[in-house]
Short mmCIF file of N, CA and C in Angstrom, two decimals:
data_model
loop_
_atom_site.label_atom_id
_atom_site.label_comp_id
_atom_site.label_asym_id
_atom_site.label_seq_id
_atom_site.Cartn_x
_atom_site.Cartn_y
_atom_site.Cartn_z
N MET A 1 -5.93 -2.53 -6.87
CA MET A 1 -4.61 -2.49 -6.31
C MET A 1 -4.41 -1.93 -5.40
N GLU A 2 -3.43 -2.07 -4.48
CA GLU A 2 -2.99 -1.88 -3.25
C GLU A 2 -1.69 -0.86 -3.49
N PHE A 3 -1.63 -0.09 -2.80
CA PHE A 3 -0.33 0.72 -2.65
C PHE A 3 0.11 1.45 -1.77
N LEU A 4 1.40 1.39 -1.54
CA LEU A 4 2.29 2.03 -0.06
C LEU A 4 2.57 3.22 -0.67
N VAL A 5 2.22 4.29 -0.08
CA VAL A 5 2.29 5.89 -0.02
C VAL A 5 2.83 6.15 0.99
N ARG A 6 4.20 6.88 1.02
CA ARG A 6 5.17 7.32 1.82
C ARG A 6 4.93 9.20 1.43
N THR A 7 4.32 9.67 2.32
CA THR A 7 4.51 11.28 2.40
C THR A 7 5.61 11.97 3.09
N GLU A 8 5.83 12.93 2.28
CA GLU A 8 6.64 13.57 3.77
C GLU A 8 6.07 15.32 3.37
N ASN A 9 5.96 15.52 4.33
CA ASN A 9 5.06 17.54 4.50
C ASN A 9 6.48 18.48 4.44
N ARG A 10 6.13 18.81 3.17
CA ARG A 10 7.31 20.37 2.77
C ARG A 10 6.58 21.20 3.30
N LEU A 11 5.44 21.82 4.03
CA LEU A 11 4.85 23.08 3.93
C LEU A 11 5.61 23.96 4.66
N PRO A 12 5.99 25.24 4.08
CA PRO A 12 7.12 26.38 4.81
C PRO A 12 7.13 26.15 5.69
N ALA A 13 8.33 26.43 6.50
CA ALA A 13 8.30 26.89 8.21
C ALA A 13 7.69 28.04 8.46
N ASP A 14 7.66 28.81 7.37
CA ASP A 14 7.49 30.27 7.80
C ASP A 14 5.74 30.25 7.71
N THR A 15 4.66 29.31 7.25
CA THR A 15 3.60 29.58 7.06
C THR A 15 2.70 29.91 8.48
N PRO A 16 1.84 30.88 8.63
CA PRO A 16 1.28 31.10 9.02
C PRO A 16 0.50 30.29 10.11
N ASP A 17 0.62 30.00 11.79
CA ASP A 17 0.18 29.18 12.47
C ASP A 17 -1.81 29.13 12.19
N VAL A 18 -2.00 30.14 12.09
CA VAL A 18 -3.75 30.14 11.32
C VAL A 18 -3.96 29.07 10.20
N THR A 19 -3.08 29.57 9.02
CA THR A 19 -3.05 29.00 7.74
C THR A 19 -2.79 27.30 8.49
N ARG A 20 -1.79 27.26 8.74
CA ARG A 20 -1.40 25.69 9.59
C ARG A 20 -2.57 24.83 9.95
N GLN A 21 -3.01 25.61 11.10
CA GLN A 21 -4.33 24.39 11.77
C GLN A 21 -5.10 24.60 10.42
N ARG A 22 -5.43 25.21 9.79
CA ARG A 22 -6.74 25.14 8.91
C ARG A 22 -6.63 23.91 7.79
N LEU A 23 -5.12 23.99 7.48
CA LEU A 23 -5.06 23.11 6.49
C LEU A 23 -4.68 21.32 7.15
N ARG A 24 -4.37 21.48 8.45
CA ARG A 24 -4.47 20.39 9.11
C ARG A 24 -5.55 19.68 9.12
N GLU A 25 -6.98 20.75 9.85
CA GLU A 25 -8.07 20.26 10.01
C GLU A 25 -8.68 19.79 8.95
N ALA A 26 -8.72 20.38 7.89
CA ALA A 26 -8.98 20.21 6.01
C ALA A 26 -8.26 18.66 5.66
N GLU A 27 -6.91 18.47 6.08
CA GLU A 27 -6.47 17.46 6.04
C GLU A 27 -6.98 16.31 6.49
N ARG A 28 -7.20 16.72 7.73
CA ARG A 28 -8.29 15.30 8.61
C ARG A 28 -9.48 15.17 7.69
N LYS A 29 -9.82 15.98 7.76
CA LYS A 29 -11.57 15.53 7.11
C LYS A 29 -11.50 14.73 5.75
N ARG A 30 -10.38 15.78 4.92
CA ARG A 30 -10.22 14.81 3.61
C ARG A 30 -9.54 13.41 3.75
N ALA A 31 -8.86 13.06 4.75
CA ALA A 31 -8.61 11.54 4.98
C ALA A 31 -9.31 10.87 5.49
N GLY A 32 -10.66 11.47 6.32
CA GLY A 32 -11.58 10.76 6.54
C GLY A 32 -12.50 10.11 5.70
N GLU A 33 -12.92 11.22 4.72
CA GLU A 33 -13.25 10.75 3.71
C GLU A 33 -13.13 9.77 2.73
N LEU A 34 -11.11 9.60 2.56
CA LEU A 34 -10.94 8.50 1.90
C LEU A 34 -10.62 7.57 2.45
N ARG A 35 -10.76 7.34 4.31
CA ARG A 35 -10.88 6.04 4.66
C ARG A 35 -12.26 5.30 4.36
N ASP A 36 -13.50 6.32 4.86
CA ASP A 36 -15.34 5.94 4.73
C ASP A 36 -15.37 5.17 2.77
N ALA A 37 -14.33 5.96 2.34
CA ALA A 37 -14.83 5.40 0.79
C ALA A 37 -14.53 4.03 0.62
N GLY A 38 -12.99 3.46 1.54
CA GLY A 38 -12.38 2.78 1.07
C GLY A 38 -10.93 2.74 0.31
N VAL A 39 -10.40 3.71 0.88
CA VAL A 39 -9.25 4.29 -0.23
C VAL A 39 -8.22 4.26 0.62
N LEU A 40 -8.16 4.99 1.72
CA LEU A 40 -7.52 5.09 2.42
C LEU A 40 -7.48 3.46 3.34
N LYS A 41 -6.48 2.65 3.98
CA LYS A 41 -7.13 1.58 4.45
C LYS A 41 -6.13 1.90 6.06
N ARG A 42 -5.05 2.23 6.09
CA ARG A 42 -3.91 2.47 6.73
C ARG A 42 -3.36 3.56 7.07
N LEU A 43 -2.96 4.19 7.74
CA LEU A 43 -1.83 5.17 7.80
C LEU A 43 -1.13 5.12 9.07
N TRP A 44 0.52 5.26 9.25
CA TRP A 44 1.26 5.67 10.00
C TRP A 44 1.84 6.76 10.11
N ARG A 45 2.25 7.48 11.21
CA ARG A 45 3.43 8.54 10.88
C ARG A 45 4.94 8.21 11.57
N VAL A 46 5.51 8.50 10.65
CA VAL A 46 6.76 8.71 10.95
C VAL A 46 7.73 9.52 11.89
N PRO A 47 8.01 8.58 13.29
CA PRO A 47 8.31 9.47 14.52
C PRO A 47 9.75 10.42 13.94
N GLY A 48 9.47 11.49 14.47
CA GLY A 48 10.62 12.27 14.24
C GLY A 48 10.80 13.08 12.94
N ARG A 49 9.57 12.53 12.35
CA ARG A 49 9.60 13.55 10.99
C ARG A 49 7.95 14.14 10.48
N ASN A 50 7.89 14.72 9.60
CA ASN A 50 6.11 15.47 9.54
C ASN A 50 6.15 14.60 8.06
N ALA A 51 6.15 13.31 8.13
CA ALA A 51 5.95 11.97 7.45
C ALA A 51 5.28 11.35 7.76
N THR A 52 4.18 10.58 6.64
CA THR A 52 3.83 9.41 6.65
C THR A 52 3.72 8.30 6.06
N ILE A 53 3.39 7.23 6.39
CA ILE A 53 3.01 5.70 5.46
C ILE A 53 1.53 5.41 5.33
N GLY A 54 1.24 5.03 4.44
CA GLY A 54 0.15 4.95 3.90
C GLY A 54 -0.50 3.88 3.16
N LEU A 55 -1.44 2.62 3.72
CA LEU A 55 -1.84 1.80 2.59
C LEU A 55 -2.88 2.22 2.13
N TYR A 56 -2.86 2.27 0.93
CA TYR A 56 -4.27 2.84 0.02
C TYR A 56 -4.78 1.55 -0.68
N GLU A 57 -5.89 1.72 -1.19
CA GLU A 57 -6.38 0.56 -2.54
C GLU A 57 -7.37 1.71 -3.22
N ALA A 58 -7.42 1.47 -4.39
CA ALA A 58 -7.80 2.16 -5.88
C ALA A 58 -7.65 1.68 -6.93
N ALA A 59 -8.68 1.81 -7.71
CA ALA A 59 -8.61 0.72 -9.09
C ALA A 59 -7.50 0.77 -9.72
N ASP A 60 -6.78 1.95 -9.77
CA ASP A 60 -5.70 2.14 -10.94
C ASP A 60 -4.81 2.96 -10.08
N PRO A 61 -3.57 3.42 -10.76
CA PRO A 61 -2.67 4.20 -10.46
C PRO A 61 -3.39 5.78 -10.38
N ALA A 62 -4.11 6.08 -11.70
CA ALA A 62 -4.79 7.08 -12.12
C ALA A 62 -5.49 7.59 -10.88
N ALA A 63 -6.41 6.61 -10.88
CA ALA A 63 -7.27 6.59 -9.12
C ALA A 63 -6.50 7.08 -8.35
N LEU A 64 -5.52 6.34 -7.40
CA LEU A 64 -4.56 6.80 -6.34
C LEU A 64 -4.46 8.08 -6.47
N HIS A 65 -3.59 8.50 -7.75
CA HIS A 65 -3.51 9.84 -7.87
C HIS A 65 -4.26 10.97 -7.41
N ASP A 66 -5.64 10.37 -8.06
CA ASP A 66 -6.70 11.82 -7.90
C ASP A 66 -6.79 11.97 -6.58
N ALA A 67 -7.07 10.46 -5.70
CA ALA A 67 -7.20 11.06 -4.37
C ALA A 67 -5.71 11.28 -3.63
N ILE A 68 -4.99 11.11 -3.66
CA ILE A 68 -3.67 11.84 -3.04
C ILE A 68 -3.64 13.30 -3.86
N ALA A 69 -3.70 14.09 -4.75
CA ALA A 69 -4.02 15.28 -5.23
C ALA A 69 -5.47 15.69 -4.73
N SER A 70 -6.36 15.16 -3.85
CA SER A 70 -7.52 15.81 -3.07
C SER A 70 -7.11 16.41 -1.67
N LEU A 71 -5.92 15.55 -1.18
CA LEU A 71 -5.70 16.08 -0.16
C LEU A 71 -5.24 17.45 0.27
N PRO A 72 -5.55 18.37 1.27
CA PRO A 72 -5.48 19.90 1.09
C PRO A 72 -4.05 20.20 0.72
N MET A 73 -2.76 19.40 1.30
CA MET A 73 -1.76 19.26 1.85
C MET A 73 -0.93 19.14 0.79
N TRP A 74 -1.56 18.81 -0.52
CA TRP A 74 -0.95 17.74 -1.74
C TRP A 74 0.13 19.05 -2.29
N ARG A 75 0.27 19.92 -2.61
CA ARG A 75 1.01 20.64 -3.17
C ARG A 75 2.14 20.99 -2.12
N TRP A 76 2.51 20.92 -1.15
CA TRP A 76 3.50 20.27 -0.29
C TRP A 76 4.25 18.87 0.14
N LEU A 77 3.42 18.17 -0.36
CA LEU A 77 3.78 16.70 -0.30
C LEU A 77 4.76 16.36 -1.17
N ASP A 78 5.92 15.81 -0.45
CA ASP A 78 6.82 14.86 -1.47
C ASP A 78 6.62 13.74 -1.24
N VAL A 79 6.26 12.59 -2.40
CA VAL A 79 5.06 12.07 -2.47
C VAL A 79 5.91 10.43 -2.88
N THR A 80 6.06 9.45 -2.29
CA THR A 80 6.71 8.34 -3.50
C THR A 80 5.15 7.15 -3.49
N VAL A 81 5.38 6.27 -4.56
CA VAL A 81 3.69 5.60 -4.47
C VAL A 81 4.64 4.12 -4.42
N GLU A 82 4.61 2.85 -4.18
CA GLU A 82 4.96 1.61 -4.36
C GLU A 82 3.84 0.74 -4.44
N ALA A 83 3.57 0.35 -5.89
CA ALA A 83 2.18 -0.88 -6.16
C ALA A 83 2.33 -2.07 -5.56
N LEU A 84 1.60 -2.62 -4.85
CA LEU A 84 1.90 -3.76 -3.95
C LEU A 84 1.03 -4.64 -4.62
N ALA A 85 2.04 -5.80 -4.51
CA ALA A 85 1.14 -7.43 -4.94
C ALA A 85 1.64 -8.25 -4.02
N THR A 86 0.44 -9.38 -3.94
CA THR A 86 0.54 -10.58 -2.94
C THR A 86 1.37 -11.33 -3.27
N HIS A 87 2.12 -11.52 -2.38
CA HIS A 87 3.41 -12.76 -2.74
C HIS A 87 2.76 -13.75 -2.41
N PRO A 88 3.45 -15.15 -3.55
CA PRO A 88 2.85 -16.41 -3.42
C PRO A 88 2.72 -16.79 -1.81
N GLN A 89 3.46 -16.58 -1.03
CA GLN A 89 3.22 -17.75 0.19
C GLN A 89 2.02 -16.72 1.02
N GLU A 90 1.63 -15.78 0.69
CA GLU A 90 0.32 -15.07 1.06
C GLU A 90 -1.07 -16.12 0.55
N ARG A 91 -1.00 -15.90 -0.93
CA ARG A 91 -1.88 -16.90 -1.86
C ARG A 91 -1.60 -18.24 -0.96
N GLN A 92 -0.91 -18.54 -0.75
CA GLN A 92 -0.78 -19.95 -0.33
C GLN A 92 -1.02 -20.14 0.88
N ALA A 93 -1.02 -19.26 1.96
CA ALA A 93 -1.54 -19.23 3.48
C ALA A 93 -3.59 -19.53 3.87
N GLY A 94 -3.27 -18.16 2.68
CA GLY A 94 -4.53 -18.27 2.20
C GLY A 94 -5.59 -19.46 1.88
N GLN A 95 -4.43 -20.06 1.00
CA GLN A 95 -5.70 -21.44 0.69
C GLN A 95 -5.31 -22.86 1.82
N MET A 96 -4.78 -22.57 2.58
CA MET A 96 -4.33 -23.55 3.32
C MET A 96 -5.64 -23.38 4.85
N THR A 97 -6.43 -22.40 5.28
CA THR A 97 -7.07 -21.97 5.81
C THR A 97 -8.83 -22.31 5.30
#
């Protein structure tokens, strides 16, 4: 299943810089692992906000939850998930080629 995942990072503004840097590095590492595993397909940042939009693929919503919860910033993320289904036009386009 594919999912569109929107996250907004709510890490407190008073978080020490050293902690913030450590979390960012750990987040990059874990995102790379999810990408290598085929779970994180695409990732975009939202200009002007501390937010991302990601395209994830997981066996089911529980597996997606586990992947997102494995991110080091998890406890500070405001997460919105939309399950995606192939549109009939996309299925037809694939059959025409």
